Short mmCIF file of C-alpha atoms in Angstrom, two decimals:
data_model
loop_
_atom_site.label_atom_id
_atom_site.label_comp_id
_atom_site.label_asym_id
_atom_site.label_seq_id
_atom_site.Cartn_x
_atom_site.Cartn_y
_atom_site.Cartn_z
CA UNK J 8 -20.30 13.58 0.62
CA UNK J 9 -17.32 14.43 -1.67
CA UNK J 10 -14.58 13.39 0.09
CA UNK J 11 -12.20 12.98 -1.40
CA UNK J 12 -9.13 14.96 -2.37
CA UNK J 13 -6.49 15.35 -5.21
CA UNK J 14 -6.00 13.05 -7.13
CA UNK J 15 -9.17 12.48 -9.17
CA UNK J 16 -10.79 10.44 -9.76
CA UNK J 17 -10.27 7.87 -7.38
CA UNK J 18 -10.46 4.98 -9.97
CA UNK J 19 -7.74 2.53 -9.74
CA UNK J 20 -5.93 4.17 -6.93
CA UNK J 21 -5.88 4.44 -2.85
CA UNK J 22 -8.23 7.08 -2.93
CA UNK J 23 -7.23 10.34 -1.01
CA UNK J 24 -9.65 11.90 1.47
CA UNK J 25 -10.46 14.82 4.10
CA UNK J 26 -8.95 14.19 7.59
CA UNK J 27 -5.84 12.29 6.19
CA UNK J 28 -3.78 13.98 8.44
CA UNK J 29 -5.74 13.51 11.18
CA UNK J 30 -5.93 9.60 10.24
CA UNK J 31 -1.82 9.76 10.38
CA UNK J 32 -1.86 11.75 14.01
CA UNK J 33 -4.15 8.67 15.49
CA UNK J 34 -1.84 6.40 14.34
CA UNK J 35 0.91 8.56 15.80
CA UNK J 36 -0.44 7.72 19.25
CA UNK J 37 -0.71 4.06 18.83
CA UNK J 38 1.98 2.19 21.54
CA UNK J 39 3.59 -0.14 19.14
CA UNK J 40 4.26 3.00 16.44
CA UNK J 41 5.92 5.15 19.20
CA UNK J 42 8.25 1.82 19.50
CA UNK J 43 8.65 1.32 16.23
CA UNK J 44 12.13 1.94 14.64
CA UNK J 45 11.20 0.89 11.42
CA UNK J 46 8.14 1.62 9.75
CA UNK J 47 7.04 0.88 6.06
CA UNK J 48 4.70 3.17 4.48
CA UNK J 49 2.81 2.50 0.94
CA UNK J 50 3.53 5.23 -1.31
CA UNK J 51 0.39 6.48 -1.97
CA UNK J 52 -1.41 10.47 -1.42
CA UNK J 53 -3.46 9.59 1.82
CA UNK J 54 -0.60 8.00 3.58
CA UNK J 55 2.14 10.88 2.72
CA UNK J 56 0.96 12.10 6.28
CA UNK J 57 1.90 8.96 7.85
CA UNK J 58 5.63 9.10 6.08
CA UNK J 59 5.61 12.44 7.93
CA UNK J 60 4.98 10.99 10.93
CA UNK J 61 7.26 8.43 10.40
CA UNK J 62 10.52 11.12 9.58
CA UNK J 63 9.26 13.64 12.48
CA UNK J 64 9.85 10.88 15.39
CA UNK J 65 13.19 9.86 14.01
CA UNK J 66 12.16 6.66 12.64
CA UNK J 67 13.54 4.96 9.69
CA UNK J 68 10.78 4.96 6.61
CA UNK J 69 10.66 2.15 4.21
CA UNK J 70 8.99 3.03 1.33
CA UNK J 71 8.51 1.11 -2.01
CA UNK J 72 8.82 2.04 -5.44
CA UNK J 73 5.24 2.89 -7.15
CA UNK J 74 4.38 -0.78 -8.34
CA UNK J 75 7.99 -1.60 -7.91
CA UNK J 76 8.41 -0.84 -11.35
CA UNK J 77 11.77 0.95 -11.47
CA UNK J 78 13.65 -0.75 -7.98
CA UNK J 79 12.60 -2.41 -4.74
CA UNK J 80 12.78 -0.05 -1.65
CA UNK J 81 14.74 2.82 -0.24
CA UNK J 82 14.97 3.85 3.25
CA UNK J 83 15.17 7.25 4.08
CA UNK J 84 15.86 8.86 8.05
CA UNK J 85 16.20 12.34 8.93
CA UNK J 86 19.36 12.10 11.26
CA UNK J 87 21.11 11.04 7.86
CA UNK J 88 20.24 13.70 5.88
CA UNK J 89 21.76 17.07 5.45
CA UNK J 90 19.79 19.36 8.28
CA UNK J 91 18.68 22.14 5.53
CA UNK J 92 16.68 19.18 3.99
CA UNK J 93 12.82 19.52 4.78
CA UNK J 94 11.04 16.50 6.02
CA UNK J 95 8.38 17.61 3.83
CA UNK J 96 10.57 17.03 0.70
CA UNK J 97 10.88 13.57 1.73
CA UNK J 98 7.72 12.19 1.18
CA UNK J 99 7.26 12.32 -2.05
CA UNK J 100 8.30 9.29 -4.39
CA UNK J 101 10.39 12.41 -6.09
CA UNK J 102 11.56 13.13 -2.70
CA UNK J 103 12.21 9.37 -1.92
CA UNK J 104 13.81 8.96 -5.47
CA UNK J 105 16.35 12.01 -4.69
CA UNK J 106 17.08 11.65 -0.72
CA UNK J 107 16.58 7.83 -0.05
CA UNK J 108 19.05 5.19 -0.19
CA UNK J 109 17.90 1.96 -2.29
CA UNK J 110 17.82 -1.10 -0.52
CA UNK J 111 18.69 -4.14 -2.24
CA UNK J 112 17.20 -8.02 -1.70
CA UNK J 113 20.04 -8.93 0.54
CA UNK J 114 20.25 -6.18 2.94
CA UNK J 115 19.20 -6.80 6.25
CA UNK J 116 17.13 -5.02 8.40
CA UNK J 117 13.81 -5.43 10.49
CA UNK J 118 10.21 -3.63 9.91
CA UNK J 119 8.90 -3.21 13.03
CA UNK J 120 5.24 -1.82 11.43
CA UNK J 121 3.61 -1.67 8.25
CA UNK J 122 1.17 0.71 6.97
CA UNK J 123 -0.90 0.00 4.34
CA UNK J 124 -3.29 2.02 2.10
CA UNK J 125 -7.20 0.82 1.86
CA UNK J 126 -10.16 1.32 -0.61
CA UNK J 127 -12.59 -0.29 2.02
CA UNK J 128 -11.71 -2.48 5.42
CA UNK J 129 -13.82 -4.90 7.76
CA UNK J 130 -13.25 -3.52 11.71
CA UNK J 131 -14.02 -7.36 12.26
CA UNK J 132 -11.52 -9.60 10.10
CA UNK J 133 -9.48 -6.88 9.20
CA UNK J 134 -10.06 -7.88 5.22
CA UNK J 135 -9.32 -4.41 3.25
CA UNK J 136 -9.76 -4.02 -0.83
CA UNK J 137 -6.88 -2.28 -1.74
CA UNK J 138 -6.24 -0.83 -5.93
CA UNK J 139 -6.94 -4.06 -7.17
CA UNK J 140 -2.99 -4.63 -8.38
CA UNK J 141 -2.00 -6.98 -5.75
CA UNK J 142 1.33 -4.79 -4.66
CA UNK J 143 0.91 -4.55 -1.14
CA UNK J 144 0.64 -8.42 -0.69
CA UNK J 145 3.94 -8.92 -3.01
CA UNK J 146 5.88 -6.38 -0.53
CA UNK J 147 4.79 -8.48 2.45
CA UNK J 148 5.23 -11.54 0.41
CA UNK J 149 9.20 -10.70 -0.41
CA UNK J 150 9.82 -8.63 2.97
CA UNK J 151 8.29 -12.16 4.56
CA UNK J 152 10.33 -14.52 2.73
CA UNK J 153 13.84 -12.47 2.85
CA UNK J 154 13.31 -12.71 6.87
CA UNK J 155 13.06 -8.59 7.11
CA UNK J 156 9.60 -9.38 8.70
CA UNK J 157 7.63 -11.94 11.06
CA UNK J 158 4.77 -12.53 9.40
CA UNK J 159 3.06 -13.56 12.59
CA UNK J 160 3.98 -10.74 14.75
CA UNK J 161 4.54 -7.72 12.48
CA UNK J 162 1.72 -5.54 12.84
CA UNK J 163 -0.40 -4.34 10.01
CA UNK J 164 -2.03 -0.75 10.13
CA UNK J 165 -4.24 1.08 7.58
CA UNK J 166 -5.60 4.54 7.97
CA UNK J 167 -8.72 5.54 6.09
CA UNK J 168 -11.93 8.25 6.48
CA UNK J 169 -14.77 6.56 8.81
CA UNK J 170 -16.64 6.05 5.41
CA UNK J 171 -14.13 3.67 3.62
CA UNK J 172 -15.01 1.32 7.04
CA UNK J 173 -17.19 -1.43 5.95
CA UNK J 174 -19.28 -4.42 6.91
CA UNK J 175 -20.01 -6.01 3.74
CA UNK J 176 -16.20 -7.81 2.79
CA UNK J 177 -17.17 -11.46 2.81
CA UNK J 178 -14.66 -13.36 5.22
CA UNK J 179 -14.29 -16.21 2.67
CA UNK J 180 -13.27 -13.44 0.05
CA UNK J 181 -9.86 -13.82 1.25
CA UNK J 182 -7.54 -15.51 -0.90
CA UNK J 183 -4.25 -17.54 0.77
CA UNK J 184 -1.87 -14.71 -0.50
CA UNK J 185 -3.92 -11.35 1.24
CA UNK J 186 -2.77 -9.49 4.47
CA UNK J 187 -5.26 -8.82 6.90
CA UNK J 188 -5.10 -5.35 9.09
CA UNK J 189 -4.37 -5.50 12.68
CA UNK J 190 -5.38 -1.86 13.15
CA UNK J 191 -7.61 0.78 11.81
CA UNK J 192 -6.89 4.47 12.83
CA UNK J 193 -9.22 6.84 11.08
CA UNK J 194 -9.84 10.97 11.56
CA UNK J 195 -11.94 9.77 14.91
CA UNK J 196 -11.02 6.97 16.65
CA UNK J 197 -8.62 3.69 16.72
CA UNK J 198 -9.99 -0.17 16.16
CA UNK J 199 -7.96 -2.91 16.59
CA UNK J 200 -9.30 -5.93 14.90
CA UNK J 201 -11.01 -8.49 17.24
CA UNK J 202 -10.67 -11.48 14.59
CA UNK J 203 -8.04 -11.09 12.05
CA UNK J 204 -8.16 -13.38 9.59
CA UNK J 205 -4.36 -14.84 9.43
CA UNK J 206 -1.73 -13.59 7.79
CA UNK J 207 0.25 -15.04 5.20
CA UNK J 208 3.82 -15.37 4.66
CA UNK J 209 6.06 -15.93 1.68
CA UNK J 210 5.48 -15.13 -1.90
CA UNK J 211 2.89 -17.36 -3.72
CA UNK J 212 4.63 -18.54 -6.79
CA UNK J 213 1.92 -20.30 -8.28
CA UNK J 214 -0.64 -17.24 -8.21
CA UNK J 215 2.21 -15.01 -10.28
CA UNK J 216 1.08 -14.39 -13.46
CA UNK J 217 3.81 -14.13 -16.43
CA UNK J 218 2.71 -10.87 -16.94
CA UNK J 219 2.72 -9.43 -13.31
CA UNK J 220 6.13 -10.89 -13.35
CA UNK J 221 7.37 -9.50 -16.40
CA UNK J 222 6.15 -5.95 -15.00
CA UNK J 223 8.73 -6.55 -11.65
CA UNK J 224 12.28 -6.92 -12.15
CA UNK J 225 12.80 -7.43 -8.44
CA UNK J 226 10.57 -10.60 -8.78
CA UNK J 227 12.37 -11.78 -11.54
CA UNK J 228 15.61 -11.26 -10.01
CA UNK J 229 14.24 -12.93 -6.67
CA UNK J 230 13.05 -16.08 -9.06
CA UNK J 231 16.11 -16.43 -10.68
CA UNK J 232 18.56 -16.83 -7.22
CA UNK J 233 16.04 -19.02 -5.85
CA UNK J 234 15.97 -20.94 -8.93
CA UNK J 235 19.13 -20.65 -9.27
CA UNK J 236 20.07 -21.83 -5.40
CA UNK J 237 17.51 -24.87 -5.32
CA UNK J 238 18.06 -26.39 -8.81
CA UNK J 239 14.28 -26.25 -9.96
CA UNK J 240 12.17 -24.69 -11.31
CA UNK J 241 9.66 -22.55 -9.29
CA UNK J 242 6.17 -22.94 -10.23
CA UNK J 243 3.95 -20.23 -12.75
CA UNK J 244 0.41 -18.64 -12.19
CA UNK J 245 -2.22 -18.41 -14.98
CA UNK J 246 -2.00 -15.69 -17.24
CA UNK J 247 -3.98 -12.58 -16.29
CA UNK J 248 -5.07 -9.34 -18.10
CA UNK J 249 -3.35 -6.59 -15.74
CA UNK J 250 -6.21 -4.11 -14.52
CA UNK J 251 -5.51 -0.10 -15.67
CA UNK J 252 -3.60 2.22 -13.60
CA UNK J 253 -5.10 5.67 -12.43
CA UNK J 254 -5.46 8.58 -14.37
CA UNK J 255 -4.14 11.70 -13.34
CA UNK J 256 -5.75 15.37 -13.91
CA UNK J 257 -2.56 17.26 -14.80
CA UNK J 258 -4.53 20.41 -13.80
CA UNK J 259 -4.52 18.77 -10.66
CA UNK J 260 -8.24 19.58 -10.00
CA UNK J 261 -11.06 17.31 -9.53
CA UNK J 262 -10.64 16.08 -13.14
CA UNK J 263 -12.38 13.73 -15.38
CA UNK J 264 -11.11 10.25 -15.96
CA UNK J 265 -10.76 9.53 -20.05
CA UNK J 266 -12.34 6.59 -19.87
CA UNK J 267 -15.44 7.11 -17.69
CA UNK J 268 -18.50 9.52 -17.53
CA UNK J 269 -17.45 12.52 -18.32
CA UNK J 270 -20.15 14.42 -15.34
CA UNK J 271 -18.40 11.48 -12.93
CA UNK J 272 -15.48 14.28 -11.83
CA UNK J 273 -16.81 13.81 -8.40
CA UNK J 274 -15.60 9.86 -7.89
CA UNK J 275 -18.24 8.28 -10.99
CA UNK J 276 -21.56 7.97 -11.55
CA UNK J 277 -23.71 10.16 -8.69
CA UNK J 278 -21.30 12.64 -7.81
CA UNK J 279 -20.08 11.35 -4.36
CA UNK J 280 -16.54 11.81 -4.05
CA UNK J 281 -16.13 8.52 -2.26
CA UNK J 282 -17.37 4.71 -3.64
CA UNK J 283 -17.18 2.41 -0.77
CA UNK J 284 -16.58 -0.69 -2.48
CA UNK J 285 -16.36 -0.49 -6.46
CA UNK J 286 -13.14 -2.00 -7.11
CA UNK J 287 -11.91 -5.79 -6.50
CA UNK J 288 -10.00 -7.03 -3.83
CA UNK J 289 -5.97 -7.35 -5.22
CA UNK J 290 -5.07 -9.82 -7.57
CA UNK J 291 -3.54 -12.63 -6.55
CA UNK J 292 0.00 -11.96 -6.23
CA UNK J 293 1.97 -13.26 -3.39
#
């Protein structure tokens, strides 16, 4: 159906896709976003639309680092900003990186929504396989534990093309540490989830592998005051092989990926631009 859009491929990565905008202006109607003062975006392609949203209604965007690898969040809101600035140049981790302000673990503040990016989600338990890294559950686990969320009444929205909605997610495939959607606003229509599975709260110590933990300074930091507060020490996952990162076409067509077949430019083997479910739900990580 070829689907999807720049970036390709779509391996190890939200994949982006046709009607993303679209997907963002549903969500744009939704009650509870119009309310929203607060609203924390993944920083992925197919949600950049969404971050637009979130800037053009005068709401503050929280946005993570990519994999947290260089910081924790920034916030950015329009009214702040110097009026010549373009909401458009604000969406963009560059964009984030130049006109954000970094938010540190003990700043307070409250997010009202969170949106999440989605390989595949179940309309009926809300269970969604994400890039198989784990980072959206960590965010929720920290944002959880540092009280800047209720995990019980926060909701949790994804947007995604009708063909990323599937059946076929196992309800017993969620582990303890995965976040369930609430909501699912596509280019056609809005579902809200009739039997979420429950959400966690807290980060999951025990399922943090020495080398996810060694690839997040904010986790080590956040390990070492509440180490460093309680007197013990906090408990250690198993060690893990991390799973690759994307690959980017710096032509910024519908490349290859180095590592698969090379006639795959189209999303892999078969040419479709979109793979429902091909990659594994994220690790174990909060």
């Amino acid at each position: 159906k070829n689907i999807a859009r720049f970036p390709r491929p779509v391996h190890h990565r939200i994949p982006n896709y046709e009607g993303a905008e679209k997907a963002a202006a549903t969500l744009a109607t939704l009650p509870e976003f119009i309310s929203a003062k607060c609203v924390k975006v993944n920083p992925d392609t197919p949600q950049r639309p969404v971050r637009h949203e979130v800037l053009a209604t005068g709401k503050t965007l929280l946005i993570p680092q990519p994999r947290l690898r260089t910081g924790f969040f920034s916030t950015i809101n329009m009214s702040t900003l110097p009026p010549e600035i373009a909401i458009e140049a604000c969406t963009t981790s560059k964009g984030v990186a130049k006109h954000g302000t970094p938010v540190t673990l003990s700043d307070k503040y409250t997010v009202d929504m969170v949106v999440v990016g989605s390989t595949a989600v179940c309309p009926k338990t809300g269970a969604r396989v994400g890039k198989g890294e784990g980072f959206a559950e960590l965010e929720w686990g920290i944002l959880s534990l540092q009280g800047n969320l209720n995990a019980s009444t926060t909701l949790v929205v994804t947007t995604v093309h009708e063909e990323q909605i599937v059946d076929d997610i196992p309800p017993n495939s969620l582990t303890k540490h995965d976040v369930p959607v609430d909501i699912i606003c596509t280019e056609k229509r809005i579902i809200r989830v009739p039997n979420r599975a429950p959400k966690p709260s807290g980060v999951f110590w025990d399922l943090l592998s020495p080398q996810k933990l060694a690839q997040i300074r904010v986790l080590r930091q956040l390990k070492q005051e509440i180490e460093e507060k309680e007197g013990t020490e906090l408990p250690s996952g198993p060690d893990e092989v991390l799973p690759p990162t994307a690959s980017r076409n710096k032509k910024g067509g519908r490349g290859r990926h180095n590592n698969r077949n090379r006639r795959g430019g189209r999303g892999g083997r078969g040419g479709r631009g979109h793979q429902r479910v091909e990659q594994q739900p994220d690790k174990p990580a909060s």
